[in-house]
């Protein structure tokens, strides 16, 4: 048997493995510091581009007014695109955190009495507008980016039918986090509950298999005992039929055969006949197929047809020798 220390160690290891497997569910799509680094990277890229263009303009010399206007327009467009991308990343960051926290609260007791982990679009949009000041158009642009992106951003967009795939923003009904963010206590309690459940299931399966093994051993023992009882019954039947035939040869019996039911009633007491019925039936079947010294015949005895057994002596000489 497994010792208590070993069982406790296995339980602790299992809980730790569950906590490690759930770690992915609590890592955001990108942290605030990562978001700042991405924004700084975009600004440095734009500064390098503007500096390079300024150096080229100094080398080439003064440009025509039309050319200066085109260069300035390109810079303005690129700068606007960088700002839009940074704003989109910030919006997605806040949306991810909001949905992850709401889903975690729903999984951990649901203190806010949420109906579902899937947050309605209007509620999510209102929260993002209060936090980032983003407009409805920017929020819809973020949803469009999620739909068109091939990356797993941890945000699921769902429609009226959760089983159907949403392809357009106007069909989105609610937003759900694929990685709920739960507290350490909640994670630990859930992991411990899961581990205990797995241990209980394991022991239930072990108990079932142990009980099944005990039942099979009991069944095999009963079959062996029944087979042994059948052979003993066959031996008793042979002795009764043979003794009856010997008594008939000595004119002590009227007929050379004896009824099958009469033999049964002689060998088995009335209170045991129901319990021994299977043993008796198997013995009769065994004699019919494996014992050549006893023949099964049908005779009329006392006005009734019944099956009887007759003892036959073995023939030591063939017909030609006679």
Short mmCIF file of C-alpha atoms in Angstrom, two decimals:
data_model
loop_
_atom_site.label_atom_id
_atom_site.label_comp_id
_atom_site.label_asym_id
_atom_site.label_seq_id
_atom_site.Cartn_x
_atom_site.Cartn_y
_atom_site.Cartn_z
CA UNK A 1 0.00 0.00 0.00
CA UNK A 2 1.07 3.61 -0.66
CA UNK A 3 2.25 5.41 2.47
CA UNK A 4 0.67 8.64 3.66
CA UNK A 5 3.84 10.64 2.99
CA UNK A 6 4.05 9.38 -0.58
CA UNK A 7 0.37 10.14 -1.13
CA UNK A 8 0.77 13.67 0.24
CA UNK A 9 3.83 14.23 -1.95
CA UNK A 10 1.94 13.09 -5.02
CA UNK A 11 -0.93 15.41 -4.15
CA UNK A 12 1.44 18.40 -3.76
CA UNK A 13 3.16 17.62 -7.07
CA UNK A 14 -0.19 17.33 -8.79
CA UNK A 15 -1.35 20.70 -7.39
CA UNK A 16 1.90 22.32 -8.54
CA UNK A 17 1.47 20.85 -12.02
CA UNK A 18 -2.07 22.20 -12.19
CA UNK A 19 -0.90 25.66 -11.12
CA UNK A 20 1.84 25.57 -13.75
CA UNK A 21 -0.63 24.51 -16.44
CA UNK A 22 -2.90 27.40 -15.50
CA UNK A 23 -0.09 29.96 -15.58
CA UNK A 24 -0.80 30.71 -19.24
CA UNK A 25 -4.29 31.85 -18.30
CA UNK A 26 -2.95 34.69 -16.18
CA UNK A 27 -0.34 36.20 -18.52
CA UNK A 28 -1.75 39.22 -20.40
CA UNK A 29 -1.38 39.66 -24.14
CA UNK A 30 1.20 42.36 -23.40
CA UNK A 31 2.13 44.15 -20.18
CA UNK A 32 2.16 47.89 -19.66
CA UNK A 33 5.97 48.05 -19.92
CA UNK A 34 5.86 46.09 -23.18
CA UNK A 35 3.25 48.51 -24.49
CA UNK A 36 5.51 51.46 -23.64
CA UNK A 37 8.48 49.81 -25.34
CA UNK A 38 6.39 49.21 -28.48
CA UNK A 39 5.27 52.83 -28.55
CA UNK A 40 8.85 54.04 -28.00
CA UNK A 41 10.02 51.76 -30.79
CA UNK A 42 7.48 53.26 -33.16
CA UNK A 43 8.57 56.81 -32.23
CA UNK A 44 12.26 55.97 -32.73
CA UNK A 45 11.47 54.46 -36.10
CA UNK A 46 9.67 57.61 -37.22
CA UNK A 47 12.49 59.82 -35.92
CA UNK A 48 15.06 57.78 -37.85
CA UNK A 49 13.00 58.04 -41.00
CA UNK A 50 12.59 61.84 -40.67
CA UNK A 51 16.30 62.26 -39.91
CA UNK A 52 17.28 60.19 -42.93
CA UNK A 53 14.97 62.18 -45.16
CA UNK A 54 16.41 65.42 -43.77
CA UNK A 55 19.94 64.27 -44.56
CA UNK A 56 18.96 63.30 -48.09
CA UNK A 57 17.36 66.69 -48.59
CA UNK A 58 20.56 68.45 -47.44
CA UNK A 59 22.66 66.34 -49.82
CA UNK A 60 20.35 66.87 -52.80
CA UNK A 61 19.79 70.56 -52.12
CA UNK A 62 16.67 72.67 -52.05
CA UNK A 63 13.59 70.96 -53.40
CA UNK A 64 10.72 72.27 -55.35
CA UNK A 65 7.66 73.40 -53.38
CA UNK A 66 5.66 70.50 -54.77
CA UNK A 67 8.31 68.00 -53.64
CA UNK A 68 8.50 69.52 -50.15
CA UNK A 69 4.76 69.24 -49.82
CA UNK A 70 4.79 65.58 -50.84
CA UNK A 71 7.58 64.78 -48.38
CA UNK A 72 5.77 66.54 -45.57
CA UNK A 73 2.54 64.73 -46.42
CA UNK A 74 4.27 61.36 -46.25
CA UNK A 75 5.77 62.21 -42.88
CA UNK A 76 2.44 63.35 -41.53
CA UNK A 77 0.73 60.18 -42.79
CA UNK A 78 3.36 57.93 -41.27
CA UNK A 79 3.23 59.83 -37.98
CA UNK A 80 -0.55 59.49 -37.86
CA UNK A 81 -0.35 55.81 -38.63
CA UNK A 82 2.14 55.29 -35.80
CA UNK A 83 -0.10 57.17 -33.37
CA UNK A 84 -3.13 55.14 -34.48
CA UNK A 85 -1.24 51.89 -34.02
CA UNK A 86 -0.08 52.91 -30.54
CA UNK A 87 -3.61 53.93 -29.60
CA UNK A 88 -4.93 50.61 -30.93
CA UNK A 89 -2.39 48.67 -28.88
CA UNK A 90 -3.29 50.61 -25.76
CA UNK A 91 -7.00 50.01 -26.35
CA UNK A 92 -6.45 46.29 -26.85
CA UNK A 93 -4.33 46.19 -23.71
CA UNK A 94 -7.06 47.77 -21.59
CA UNK A 95 -9.78 45.63 -23.21
CA UNK A 96 -7.81 42.46 -22.57
CA UNK A 97 -7.25 43.32 -18.92
CA UNK A 98 -10.90 44.25 -18.39
CA UNK A 99 -12.22 41.03 -19.92
CA UNK A 100 -9.64 38.87 -18.12
CA UNK A 101 -10.53 40.38 -14.73
CA UNK A 102 -14.27 40.03 -15.34
CA UNK A 103 -13.88 36.39 -16.44
CA UNK A 104 -11.68 35.68 -13.42
CA UNK A 105 -14.28 37.20 -11.08
CA UNK A 106 -16.96 35.06 -12.69
CA UNK A 107 -14.87 31.93 -12.16
CA UNK A 108 -14.01 32.84 -8.55
CA UNK A 109 -17.37 33.14 -6.83
CA UNK A 110 -18.83 35.80 -9.15
CA UNK A 111 -18.94 38.65 -6.58
CA UNK A 112 -20.35 41.08 -9.17
CA UNK A 113 -23.24 38.70 -9.99
CA UNK A 114 -22.40 38.51 -13.68
CA UNK A 115 -24.74 36.50 -15.87
CA UNK A 116 -21.90 35.24 -18.03
CA UNK A 117 -18.20 35.59 -18.71
CA UNK A 118 -19.15 37.07 -22.07
CA UNK A 119 -19.37 40.85 -21.51
CA UNK A 120 -21.86 42.76 -23.74
CA UNK A 121 -20.30 44.98 -26.38
CA UNK A 122 -21.96 48.12 -25.01
CA UNK A 123 -20.57 47.54 -21.52
CA UNK A 124 -17.05 46.85 -22.81
CA UNK A 125 -17.17 49.89 -25.08
CA UNK A 126 -18.35 52.10 -22.20
CA UNK A 127 -15.49 50.90 -19.99
CA UNK A 128 -12.87 51.51 -22.71
CA UNK A 129 -14.29 54.97 -23.40
CA UNK A 130 -14.05 55.89 -19.70
CA UNK A 131 -10.49 54.60 -19.33
CA UNK A 132 -8.85 55.60 -22.63
CA UNK A 133 -11.30 58.18 -23.99
CA UNK A 134 -11.47 56.22 -27.26
CA UNK A 135 -14.38 56.78 -29.60
CA UNK A 136 -16.80 54.20 -30.93
CA UNK A 137 -14.93 54.14 -34.25
CA UNK A 138 -11.65 53.24 -32.56
CA UNK A 139 -13.35 50.52 -30.54
CA UNK A 140 -14.86 49.03 -33.69
CA UNK A 141 -11.47 49.31 -35.41
CA UNK A 142 -9.96 47.27 -32.57
CA UNK A 143 -12.64 44.61 -32.99
CA UNK A 144 -12.00 44.57 -36.73
CA UNK A 145 -8.29 44.06 -36.09
CA UNK A 146 -9.07 41.13 -33.77
CA UNK A 147 -11.29 39.53 -36.44
CA UNK A 148 -8.68 39.98 -39.19
CA UNK A 149 -5.69 38.96 -37.07
CA UNK A 150 -4.44 35.40 -37.19
CA UNK A 151 -2.92 35.71 -33.72
CA UNK A 152 -4.49 34.42 -30.54
CA UNK A 153 -4.96 37.65 -28.59
CA UNK A 154 -6.94 36.03 -25.79
CA UNK A 155 -10.22 37.80 -26.69
CA UNK A 156 -13.15 35.87 -28.16
CA UNK A 157 -15.84 37.66 -30.14
CA UNK A 158 -19.21 35.93 -29.98
CA UNK A 159 -22.55 36.47 -31.70
CA UNK A 160 -26.11 35.46 -30.99
CA UNK A 161 -25.21 31.81 -31.54
CA UNK A 162 -21.98 31.03 -29.65
CA UNK A 163 -21.32 28.02 -31.87
CA UNK A 164 -21.16 30.14 -35.06
CA UNK A 165 -18.01 31.99 -36.09
CA UNK A 166 -18.34 35.79 -36.14
CA UNK A 167 -16.93 37.42 -39.27
CA UNK A 168 -18.11 41.04 -39.03
CA UNK A 169 -18.18 43.59 -36.22
CA UNK A 170 -21.93 44.25 -36.50
CA UNK A 171 -22.63 40.61 -35.55
CA UNK A 172 -20.58 40.76 -32.34
CA UNK A 173 -22.85 40.57 -29.28
CA UNK A 174 -20.37 40.07 -26.45
CA UNK A 175 -16.66 39.74 -25.70
CA UNK A 176 -15.10 37.00 -23.60
CA UNK A 177 -11.59 36.47 -22.31
CA UNK A 178 -9.94 33.20 -23.25
CA UNK A 179 -7.53 33.57 -20.29
CA UNK A 180 -9.40 34.50 -17.09
CA UNK A 181 -7.22 36.32 -14.56
CA UNK A 182 -7.78 34.93 -11.09
CA UNK A 183 -6.19 35.68 -7.76
CA UNK A 184 -3.60 33.44 -6.16
CA UNK A 185 -6.07 32.19 -3.55
CA UNK A 186 -8.66 31.34 -6.18
CA UNK A 187 -6.10 29.61 -8.38
CA UNK A 188 -4.76 27.62 -5.44
CA UNK A 189 -8.21 26.56 -4.25
CA UNK A 190 -9.27 25.56 -7.78
CA UNK A 191 -6.05 23.62 -8.34
CA UNK A 192 -6.42 21.92 -4.96
CA UNK A 193 -10.05 21.06 -5.68
CA UNK A 194 -9.12 19.65 -9.08
CA UNK A 195 -6.28 17.63 -7.58
CA UNK A 196 -8.48 16.22 -4.82
CA UNK A 197 -11.15 15.36 -7.40
CA UNK A 198 -8.57 13.54 -9.51
CA UNK A 199 -7.30 11.66 -6.46
CA UNK A 200 -10.83 10.66 -5.47
CA UNK A 201 -11.58 9.50 -9.02
CA UNK A 202 -8.34 7.51 -8.98
CA UNK A 203 -9.24 5.79 -5.72
CA UNK A 204 -12.80 5.15 -6.89
CA UNK A 205 -11.42 3.49 -10.02
CA UNK A 206 -8.92 1.56 -7.91
CA UNK A 207 -11.69 0.41 -5.56
CA UNK A 208 -13.84 -0.60 -8.52
CA UNK A 209 -11.03 -2.62 -10.08
CA UNK A 210 -10.25 -4.21 -6.71
CA UNK A 211 -13.90 -5.14 -6.23
CA UNK A 212 -14.05 -6.49 -9.77
CA UNK A 213 -10.98 -8.63 -9.10
CA UNK A 214 -12.51 -9.97 -5.87
CA UNK A 215 -15.74 -10.77 -7.70
CA UNK A 216 -13.88 -12.57 -10.51
CA UNK A 217 -11.86 -14.59 -8.02
CA UNK A 218 -15.05 -15.49 -6.18
CA UNK A 219 -16.72 -16.44 -9.47
CA UNK A 220 -13.78 -18.59 -10.56
CA UNK A 221 -13.75 -20.35 -7.18
CA UNK A 222 -17.48 -21.02 -7.41
CA UNK A 223 -17.08 -22.42 -10.93
CA UNK A 224 -14.28 -24.70 -9.76
CA UNK A 225 -16.37 -25.86 -6.81
CA UNK A 226 -19.35 -26.43 -9.10
CA UNK A 227 -17.24 -28.43 -11.55
CA UNK A 228 -15.84 -30.53 -8.71
CA UNK A 229 -19.36 -31.10 -7.37
CA UNK A 230 -20.47 -32.13 -10.86
CA UNK A 231 -17.73 -34.79 -11.11
CA UNK A 232 -18.64 -36.10 -7.68
CA UNK A 233 -22.29 -36.28 -8.74
CA UNK A 234 -21.31 -38.19 -11.90
CA UNK A 235 -19.41 -40.69 -9.80
CA UNK A 236 -22.39 -41.18 -7.48
CA UNK A 237 -24.76 -41.65 -10.43
CA UNK A 238 -22.50 -44.28 -11.97
CA UNK A 239 -22.36 -46.16 -8.66
CA UNK A 240 -26.16 -46.08 -8.25
CA UNK A 241 -26.86 -47.26 -11.81
CA UNK A 242 -24.21 -49.98 -11.62
CA UNK A 243 -25.45 -51.21 -8.23
CA UNK A 244 -29.01 -51.29 -9.54
CA UNK A 245 -27.94 -53.42 -12.48
CA UNK A 246 -26.06 -55.81 -10.18
CA UNK A 247 -29.16 -56.13 -8.01
CA UNK A 248 -31.25 -56.88 -11.12
CA UNK A 249 -28.85 -59.67 -12.09
CA UNK A 250 -29.38 -61.13 -8.64
CA UNK A 251 -33.14 -60.88 -9.07
CA UNK A 252 -33.32 -58.17 -6.43
CA UNK A 253 -34.75 -55.56 -8.84
CA UNK A 254 -37.67 -55.91 -11.27
CA UNK A 255 -36.14 -53.89 -14.14
CA UNK A 256 -32.54 -53.58 -15.37
CA UNK A 257 -32.93 -49.83 -15.70
CA UNK A 258 -33.62 -47.09 -13.21
CA UNK A 259 -35.42 -43.79 -13.68
CA UNK A 260 -33.30 -40.62 -13.90
CA UNK A 261 -35.56 -38.67 -11.55
CA UNK A 262 -35.49 -41.61 -9.10
CA UNK A 263 -31.69 -41.43 -9.03
CA UNK A 264 -31.85 -37.67 -8.46
CA UNK A 265 -34.30 -38.07 -5.58
CA UNK A 266 -32.06 -40.76 -4.07
CA UNK A 267 -28.87 -38.69 -4.22
CA UNK A 268 -30.13 -35.16 -3.47
CA UNK A 269 -32.25 -34.29 -0.42
CA UNK A 270 -35.43 -32.29 -1.10
CA UNK A 271 -34.09 -29.11 0.56
CA UNK A 272 -31.00 -29.11 -1.68
CA UNK A 273 -32.57 -29.89 -5.06
CA UNK A 274 -33.07 -26.26 -6.09
CA UNK A 275 -29.52 -25.32 -5.07
CA UNK A 276 -28.06 -28.43 -6.77
CA UNK A 277 -30.15 -28.15 -9.94
CA UNK A 278 -27.31 -26.71 -12.03
CA UNK A 279 -24.87 -29.36 -10.78
CA UNK A 280 -27.40 -32.11 -11.55
CA UNK A 281 -28.11 -30.81 -15.07
CA UNK A 282 -24.40 -30.60 -15.86
CA UNK A 283 -23.87 -34.15 -14.55
CA UNK A 284 -26.71 -35.49 -16.71
CA UNK A 285 -25.30 -33.70 -19.76
CA UNK A 286 -21.81 -35.01 -19.02
CA UNK A 287 -23.06 -38.63 -18.78
CA UNK A 288 -24.98 -38.31 -22.06
CA UNK A 289 -21.93 -37.14 -23.99
CA UNK A 290 -18.97 -38.78 -22.18
CA UNK A 291 -20.09 -42.04 -20.50
CA UNK A 292 -20.54 -45.07 -22.77
CA UNK A 293 -21.39 -47.53 -19.96
CA UNK A 294 -24.67 -45.79 -19.25
CA UNK A 295 -27.40 -45.57 -21.88
CA UNK A 296 -30.30 -43.16 -21.73
CA UNK A 297 -33.60 -44.78 -22.78
CA UNK A 298 -37.30 -44.03 -22.62
CA UNK A 299 -39.62 -46.60 -21.00
CA UNK A 300 -43.19 -46.72 -19.73
CA UNK A 301 -43.12 -47.25 -16.01
CA UNK A 302 -46.36 -47.36 -13.97
CA UNK A 303 -48.28 -46.10 -16.99
CA UNK A 304 -46.01 -43.08 -17.58
CA UNK A 305 -43.22 -42.51 -20.08
CA UNK A 306 -39.98 -41.55 -18.41
CA UNK A 307 -36.28 -41.36 -19.12
CA UNK A 308 -34.20 -44.10 -17.55
CA UNK A 309 -30.58 -45.13 -17.30
CA UNK A 310 -29.40 -48.63 -18.12
CA UNK A 311 -26.01 -50.04 -17.23
CA UNK A 312 -24.32 -51.80 -20.13
CA UNK A 313 -21.51 -54.28 -19.71
CA UNK A 314 -18.47 -53.73 -21.93
CA UNK A 315 -18.18 -56.19 -24.83
CA UNK A 316 -14.89 -58.10 -24.72
CA UNK A 317 -15.42 -60.05 -27.96
CA UNK A 318 -16.28 -58.97 -31.44
CA UNK A 319 -19.13 -60.47 -33.45
CA UNK A 320 -16.71 -62.56 -35.63
CA UNK A 321 -15.16 -64.17 -32.55
CA UNK A 322 -18.54 -65.21 -31.21
#
